[in-house]
XYZ file of C-alpha atoms in Angstrom:
462
model
C -8.343 -13.316 40.668
C -10.604 -15.021 38.301
C -9.662 -18.335 36.620
C -9.745 -16.600 32.938
C -7.113 -13.910 34.549
C -5.145 -16.596 36.084
C -5.120 -18.582 32.577
C -4.368 -15.438 30.612
C -1.433 -14.528 32.835
C -0.137 -18.110 32.540
C -0.400 -18.170 28.994
C 1.357 -14.747 28.668
C 4.275 -15.652 30.804
C 4.466 -19.176 29.344
C 4.687 -17.878 25.886
C 6.848 -14.983 26.796
C 9.233 -17.496 28.098
C 9.548 -19.183 24.616
C 10.141 -15.861 23.046
C 12.836 -14.798 25.735
C 14.644 -18.198 25.184
C 15.051 -17.566 21.454
C 15.944 -13.892 21.759
C 18.307 -14.826 24.738
C 20.018 -17.192 22.509
C 20.325 -14.604 19.769
C 21.591 -11.888 22.365
C 24.207 -14.387 23.609
C 25.437 -15.036 19.929
C 25.222 -11.313 19.139
C 28.018 -10.690 21.978
C 30.020 -13.160 20.056
C 29.456 -12.374 16.302
C 29.701 -8.660 16.800
C 33.035 -8.980 18.461
C 34.149 -11.328 15.671
C 32.905 -8.753 12.888
C 34.692 -5.746 14.734
C 37.866 -7.617 14.964
C 37.632 -8.652 11.390
C 36.674 -5.408 9.716
C 37.753 -2.849 12.221
C 35.442 -0.264 13.746
C 34.967 2.061 10.813
C 33.999 -0.862 8.414
C 32.035 -2.519 10.982
C 30.081 1.017 11.200
C 29.312 0.740 7.544
C 27.956 -2.739 8.074
C 25.766 -1.528 10.864
C 24.558 1.349 8.742
C 23.795 -0.784 5.619
C 22.007 -3.580 7.504
C 20.126 -0.837 9.801
C 19.078 0.890 6.605
C 17.724 -2.388 5.051
C 15.920 -3.336 8.485
C 14.381 0.238 8.546
C 13.069 0.059 5.040
C 11.620 -3.434 5.693
C 9.886 -2.085 8.652
C 8.752 0.999 6.993
C 7.246 -0.913 3.923
C 6.075 -4.212 5.137
C 2.341 -4.687 6.293
C 2.058 -6.088 9.600
C -0.273 -9.106 8.462
C -0.009 -11.154 11.731
C -2.434 -8.554 13.510
C -5.175 -8.919 10.900
C -4.594 -12.650 10.870
C -5.390 -12.822 14.560
C -8.256 -10.328 14.688
C -9.989 -11.782 11.495
C -8.790 -15.388 11.405
C -9.233 -16.528 15.077
C -13.061 -16.740 14.865
C -13.124 -18.771 11.522
C -10.227 -20.999 12.694
C -11.355 -21.896 16.041
C -14.803 -22.587 14.567
C -13.872 -24.797 11.558
C -14.591 -22.321 8.724
C -11.616 -23.398 6.733
C -12.615 -21.640 3.428
C -13.029 -18.325 5.293
C -9.677 -18.679 7.187
C -7.977 -19.550 3.942
C -9.076 -16.625 2.281
C -7.809 -14.378 5.170
C -4.582 -16.156 5.156
C -4.120 -15.570 1.425
C -4.763 -11.992 2.165
C -2.147 -11.726 4.826
C 0.781 -13.755 2.748
C -0.041 -11.578 -0.419
C 0.492 -8.440 1.957
C 3.904 -9.836 3.099
C 5.094 -10.655 -0.312
C 4.063 -7.505 -1.954
C 5.388 -5.343 0.664
C 8.684 -7.237 0.603
C 9.169 -6.477 -3.090
C 8.105 -2.815 -2.565
C 10.829 -2.597 0.353
C 13.415 -4.042 -2.190
C 12.690 -1.449 -4.747
C 12.698 1.397 -2.080
C 15.845 0.294 -0.493
C 17.741 -0.129 -3.712
C 16.431 3.411 -4.824
C 17.697 4.657 -1.145
C 21.112 3.384 -1.427
C 21.592 4.885 -4.963
C 20.291 8.379 -4.064
C 21.382 8.924 -0.441
C 24.251 6.222 0.269
C 26.940 9.074 0.196
C 24.656 11.183 2.503
C 24.513 8.341 5.087
C 28.130 7.945 5.500
C 29.076 5.053 3.155
C 32.018 5.231 1.231
C 31.242 5.170 -2.560
C 33.315 1.827 -2.847
C 30.992 -0.077 -0.605
C 27.445 1.196 -2.093
C 27.608 -1.533 -4.650
C 27.716 -4.216 -1.983
C 25.020 -2.247 -0.037
C 22.781 -2.113 -3.105
C 22.916 -5.902 -3.569
C 22.126 -6.343 0.004
C 18.813 -4.497 -0.452
C 17.624 -7.911 -2.137
C 17.357 -9.258 1.458
C 14.338 -7.001 2.049
C 12.292 -9.086 -0.048
C 12.519 -12.079 2.329
C 12.727 -10.087 5.716
C 8.968 -10.142 6.479
C 7.630 -13.387 7.979
C 4.627 -11.637 9.644
C 1.826 -14.368 8.523
C 3.922 -17.263 9.770
C 4.260 -15.343 13.073
C 0.764 -14.912 13.280
C -0.034 -18.651 12.674
C 2.350 -19.394 15.682
C 0.557 -16.975 17.944
C -2.968 -18.127 16.652
C -2.066 -21.844 17.608
C -0.387 -20.874 20.714
C 2.911 -22.319 19.365
C 5.199 -19.697 20.352
C 7.932 -21.979 20.835
C 8.231 -22.267 16.997
C 9.401 -18.454 17.024
C 12.165 -19.562 19.116
C 13.148 -22.239 16.572
C 13.105 -19.691 13.933
C 15.294 -17.147 15.964
C 17.772 -19.928 16.568
C 18.278 -20.824 13.287
C 19.057 -17.229 12.330
C 21.433 -16.936 15.326
C 23.350 -20.064 14.384
C 23.874 -19.099 10.767
C 25.118 -15.563 11.686
C 27.349 -16.672 14.525
C 29.091 -19.695 12.436
C 29.307 -17.158 9.475
C 31.045 -14.568 11.386
C 33.333 -16.887 13.093
C 34.491 -18.168 9.593
C 34.947 -14.607 8.414
C 37.004 -13.596 11.482
C 39.252 -16.983 10.963
C 39.912 -16.026 7.426
C 40.017 -12.289 7.909
C 36.948 -11.685 5.406
C 35.849 -8.154 4.384
C 32.440 -6.191 4.344
C 31.256 -8.025 1.107
C 31.176 -11.204 3.021
C 29.679 -10.088 6.016
C 26.835 -8.485 4.435
C 26.345 -11.869 2.661
C 26.321 -13.443 6.130
C 23.742 -11.062 7.420
C 21.723 -11.611 4.182
C 21.889 -15.508 4.546
C 20.565 -15.124 8.110
C 17.384 -13.579 6.937
C 16.908 -16.078 4.090
C 17.162 -18.940 6.544
C 14.922 -17.519 8.967
C 12.344 -17.004 6.154
C 12.497 -20.336 4.827
C 12.361 -21.984 8.302
C 9.521 -19.698 9.555
C 7.436 -20.445 6.012
C 7.831 -24.132 6.468
C 7.243 -24.207 10.457
C 4.018 -22.091 9.496
C 2.767 -24.625 6.985
C 3.445 -27.514 9.241
C 1.604 -26.149 12.197
C -1.495 -25.243 10.131
C -1.483 -28.816 8.850
C -1.092 -30.279 12.329
C -3.936 -28.176 14.094
C -6.066 -27.267 11.366
C -6.184 -30.039 8.933
C -5.939 -29.751 5.222
C -6.584 -26.308 3.721
C -7.823 -25.615 0.250
C -5.494 -22.696 -0.384
C -4.613 -20.221 -3.350
C -2.515 -17.435 -2.824
C -4.684 -15.466 -5.357
C -8.055 -16.197 -3.685
C -9.777 -12.894 -2.831
C -11.723 -12.075 0.200
C -15.536 -12.442 0.087
C -17.961 -9.841 1.240
C -18.287 -10.474 5.209
C -14.961 -12.477 5.462
C -13.268 -9.483 7.141
C -14.960 -6.002 7.082
C -12.378 -3.315 7.249
C -9.391 -5.358 7.191
C -7.684 -2.859 4.842
C -8.203 -0.061 7.301
C -7.079 -2.117 10.243
C -3.990 -3.424 8.413
C -3.028 0.088 7.355
C -3.460 1.470 10.784
C -1.346 -1.058 12.483
C 1.225 -1.108 9.944
C 1.428 2.733 10.007
C 1.955 2.523 13.666
C 4.821 0.014 13.096
C 6.155 2.273 10.273
C 6.564 5.294 12.815
C 8.051 2.961 15.341
C 10.726 1.955 13.038
C 11.549 5.665 12.281
C 12.268 5.959 16.027
C 14.190 2.627 16.306
C 16.255 2.546 12.919
C 16.630 6.089 11.300
C 18.117 7.571 14.578
C 21.054 5.384 14.159
C 21.104 6.427 10.358
C 20.915 10.150 11.337
C 23.758 9.755 14.019
C 25.949 8.003 11.242
C 25.215 10.903 8.975
C 26.265 13.544 11.324
C 29.083 11.700 13.393
C 30.283 9.098 10.815
C 30.490 5.415 10.725
C 32.487 4.851 13.983
C 30.134 6.699 16.201
C 27.242 5.189 14.680
C 28.569 1.796 15.649
C 29.049 2.839 19.168
C 25.550 4.212 19.169
C 23.889 1.111 17.662
C 25.646 -1.266 19.785
C 25.077 0.668 22.990
C 21.455 0.930 22.183
C 21.537 -2.882 21.389
C 23.098 -3.541 24.816
C 20.301 -1.257 26.528
C 17.418 -2.904 24.569
C 18.960 -6.447 25.179
C 19.047 -5.819 28.867
C 15.226 -4.901 28.670
C 14.250 -7.286 25.845
C 12.643 -10.177 28.245
C 9.934 -7.768 29.144
C 9.554 -6.172 25.582
C 8.962 -9.792 24.231
C 5.691 -9.835 26.416
C 3.868 -7.709 23.788
C 3.111 -10.438 21.182
C 2.055 -12.842 23.740
C -0.612 -10.176 24.983
C -2.684 -9.939 21.784
C -4.133 -13.407 21.756
C -4.980 -13.169 25.268
C -6.489 -9.714 25.272
C -8.566 -10.937 22.041
C -9.784 -14.066 24.364
C -10.702 -11.541 27.292
C -12.422 -8.959 24.891
C -14.402 -11.882 23.103
C -15.630 -12.758 26.572
C -16.331 -9.076 27.352
C -14.256 -9.403 30.487
C -13.456 -5.772 30.885
C -12.401 -6.158 34.735
C -10.073 -9.201 33.688
C -8.336 -6.925 31.064
C -7.854 -4.160 33.664
C -6.407 -6.763 36.269
C -4.003 -8.286 33.868
C -2.895 -4.769 32.773
C -2.398 -3.368 36.054
C -0.337 -6.614 37.224
C 1.886 -6.338 34.129
C 2.559 -2.700 34.948
C 3.663 -3.650 38.521
C 5.921 -6.419 37.266
C 7.417 -4.280 34.551
C 8.208 -1.478 37.415
C 9.947 -3.909 39.590
C 11.774 -5.310 36.594
C 13.039 -1.973 35.573
C 14.620 -1.308 38.785
C 16.564 -4.648 38.556
C 17.502 -3.496 34.966
C 19.045 -0.381 36.088
C 21.210 -2.403 38.538
C 22.431 -4.689 35.790
C 23.211 -1.836 33.518
C 25.258 -0.139 36.170
C 27.153 -3.381 36.801
C 27.880 -4.798 33.374
C 26.836 -2.397 30.615
C 30.272 -0.560 29.992
C 31.945 -3.995 30.230
C 29.725 -5.296 27.610
C 30.420 -2.297 25.317
C 34.074 -2.403 25.507
C 34.038 -6.298 24.891
C 31.829 -5.963 21.937
C 33.914 -3.042 20.142
C 37.177 -3.909 21.417
C 37.685 -0.411 22.370
C 37.132 1.596 25.538
C 34.804 4.236 24.842
C 34.824 7.102 27.288
C 31.495 7.746 28.733
C 30.161 4.289 27.864
C 28.388 3.578 31.181
C 26.374 7.040 30.829
C 25.618 6.215 27.238
C 24.142 2.795 28.097
C 22.223 4.142 31.084
C 20.465 6.648 28.808
C 19.755 3.888 26.288
C 18.324 1.639 28.964
C 16.128 4.613 30.162
C 14.688 4.693 26.691
C 14.173 0.921 26.645
C 12.515 1.112 30.219
C 9.877 3.884 28.993
C 9.242 1.792 25.992
C 8.354 -1.107 28.410
C 5.663 0.948 29.800
C 3.878 0.796 26.487
C 4.245 -2.930 26.169
C 0.812 -3.558 27.644
C -0.942 -0.378 26.246
C -0.346 -0.900 22.543
C -1.976 -4.243 22.209
C -4.717 -3.230 24.621
C -5.430 -0.163 22.568
C -5.461 -1.988 19.443
C -7.809 -4.814 20.811
C -10.315 -2.501 22.141
C -10.727 -0.493 18.805
C -8.296 2.632 19.587
C -5.420 1.742 17.546
C -5.646 5.306 16.390
C -4.670 6.469 19.666
C -1.240 4.590 19.249
C -0.962 6.128 15.807
C -1.426 9.476 17.069
C 1.372 8.836 19.726
C 3.675 7.594 17.139
C 3.085 10.538 15.022
C 3.954 12.894 17.830
C 6.877 10.978 18.765
C 8.230 11.129 15.126
C 7.600 14.830 14.723
C 9.274 15.455 17.973
C 12.233 12.878 17.930
C 13.812 13.399 14.435
C 14.484 17.235 14.882
C 15.244 16.540 18.630
C 17.981 14.067 17.899
C 19.501 16.111 15.011
C 19.891 19.141 17.362
C 21.025 17.212 20.616
C 23.556 15.159 18.556
C 25.086 18.376 17.038
C 25.201 19.716 20.385
C 26.314 17.020 22.678
C 27.160 14.162 20.367
C 26.224 10.519 21.512
C 25.010 11.390 24.754
C 22.675 14.079 23.079
C 21.198 11.459 20.770
C 20.626 8.944 23.689
C 18.800 11.535 25.578
C 16.690 12.588 22.850
C 15.403 8.904 22.660
C 14.535 9.191 26.421
C 12.469 12.328 25.748
C 10.512 10.504 22.906
C 9.979 7.324 25.148
C 8.468 9.523 27.736
C 6.042 11.380 25.256
C 4.904 7.979 23.858
C 4.301 6.435 27.250
C 2.105 9.561 28.421
C -0.036 9.654 24.993
C -0.686 5.967 25.199
C -1.658 6.000 29.064
C -4.149 8.722 29.012
C -6.750 6.773 26.736
C -6.247 3.640 28.448
C -7.010 5.068 31.965
C -10.250 6.854 30.400
C -11.274 3.443 29.062
C -10.876 1.714 32.215
C -13.034 4.506 33.979
C -15.711 3.993 31.579
C -15.660 0.227 31.127
C -14.416 -1.324 34.316
C -14.844 1.545 36.991
C -13.387 0.573 40.512
C -13.194 -3.081 41.386
C -15.040 -5.940 39.649
C -18.614 -6.338 41.256
C -18.971 -9.119 43.554
C -20.282 -12.326 41.792
C -19.745 -11.281 38.333
C -17.301 -12.623 35.807
C -17.108 -10.119 32.994
C -18.317 -6.784 34.644
C -21.397 -4.987 34.243
C -21.122 -3.314 30.934
C -23.737 -4.247 28.350
C -22.516 -5.919 25.193
C -24.208 -3.278 23.204
C -21.947 -0.613 24.477
C -18.768 -2.108 22.975
C -17.675 -2.405 19.337
C -17.583 -6.197 18.563
C -15.053 -5.681 15.795
C -12.326 -3.325 16.900
C -11.051 -2.224 13.597
C -14.384 -0.631 12.787
C -13.902 2.112 15.434
C -10.234 3.064 14.515
C -10.009 6.458 13.225
C -8.152 6.810 10.036
């Protein structure tokens, strides 16, 4: 293994470790604050809380622009080479994208509650509080600061942001449990959690820029100049549409289950999915750490290095998946019973199905950033479109036929389709750019630089 490959894997696992630490803390806290919320509200009202907050998260994910990716793609070169004015303009574009999309999400969420709240299974008496909660969407997106953390290789700051939110939600839920607070209070706690995370990530982002890049002459309204970031809108919309379709898979399935089976079943579905994804989360958190490393290898045109790193990650994920299945068999149903404070018949099989979907998603972890970096983000978008068109009618039909187990099985089918669609172009790219083993004595392969697009977003098909 070359030095660049070892360094890349070292940074990937080191940065993933910081993300795992933050999310592990959040997961541990979630077992506590969800249990407290269920006991304070009851399963039905807790189901309404999950539906409202899930709808808010879904609208946020559906409307916000994923600005951290263009910040990495277009900001890495000017930032590392000291072109502060150009980097400031790219940064201003990304911050504007966050704030504008956050305001749009608030409007869409408020309108959605007014028009469809009843159809999503929310009692009319709770829709006023749900409508007020939609203001939270305006400050849910902290994408530009996440991009700064990744650009500066300071993933530990993401851990601090996650920790601040977890502490607020846990303490707030504990107070609500002690004093028997209702749904409005818990919606306020969930909203304050997002506000604290927004403020902390914004402050840490600015402090990190001042520490590593010095003083920036920055104006939020400074437009991009010609040549600063050619194709940035196309690239941003492509990656954001991919994220949008992913949110349909992750969030709207819960809303659909709630509309069909009611809030209580939606709560069981959401929590069992959270347990499955929580067990698989350590490997899923590798994806943000992969982007900057794939970008570095791409700039070095080390195609064999990208291939070796990807294959090693696949092998590690495969071994990790076997371990996850054993963990889910042993403790999955216990966690579900403890968090919901009720014993749900068939809870173990439900969590195993949910974990199956999460494990299939792990296979996409190295593929999605790779396709994005090499200029084939349209292939990821194609997979998301196919999965979305398949999943929504499938989850509706299977939920009607087999209730929660059917909804979970539909997620497995969708995950398998996504993995197959993303794997095919990656295998074809490796055969073309890095066939066989690395030639002896070379560091970057034997592909002439002119055959590879230097700016991946120009080759995306939109």
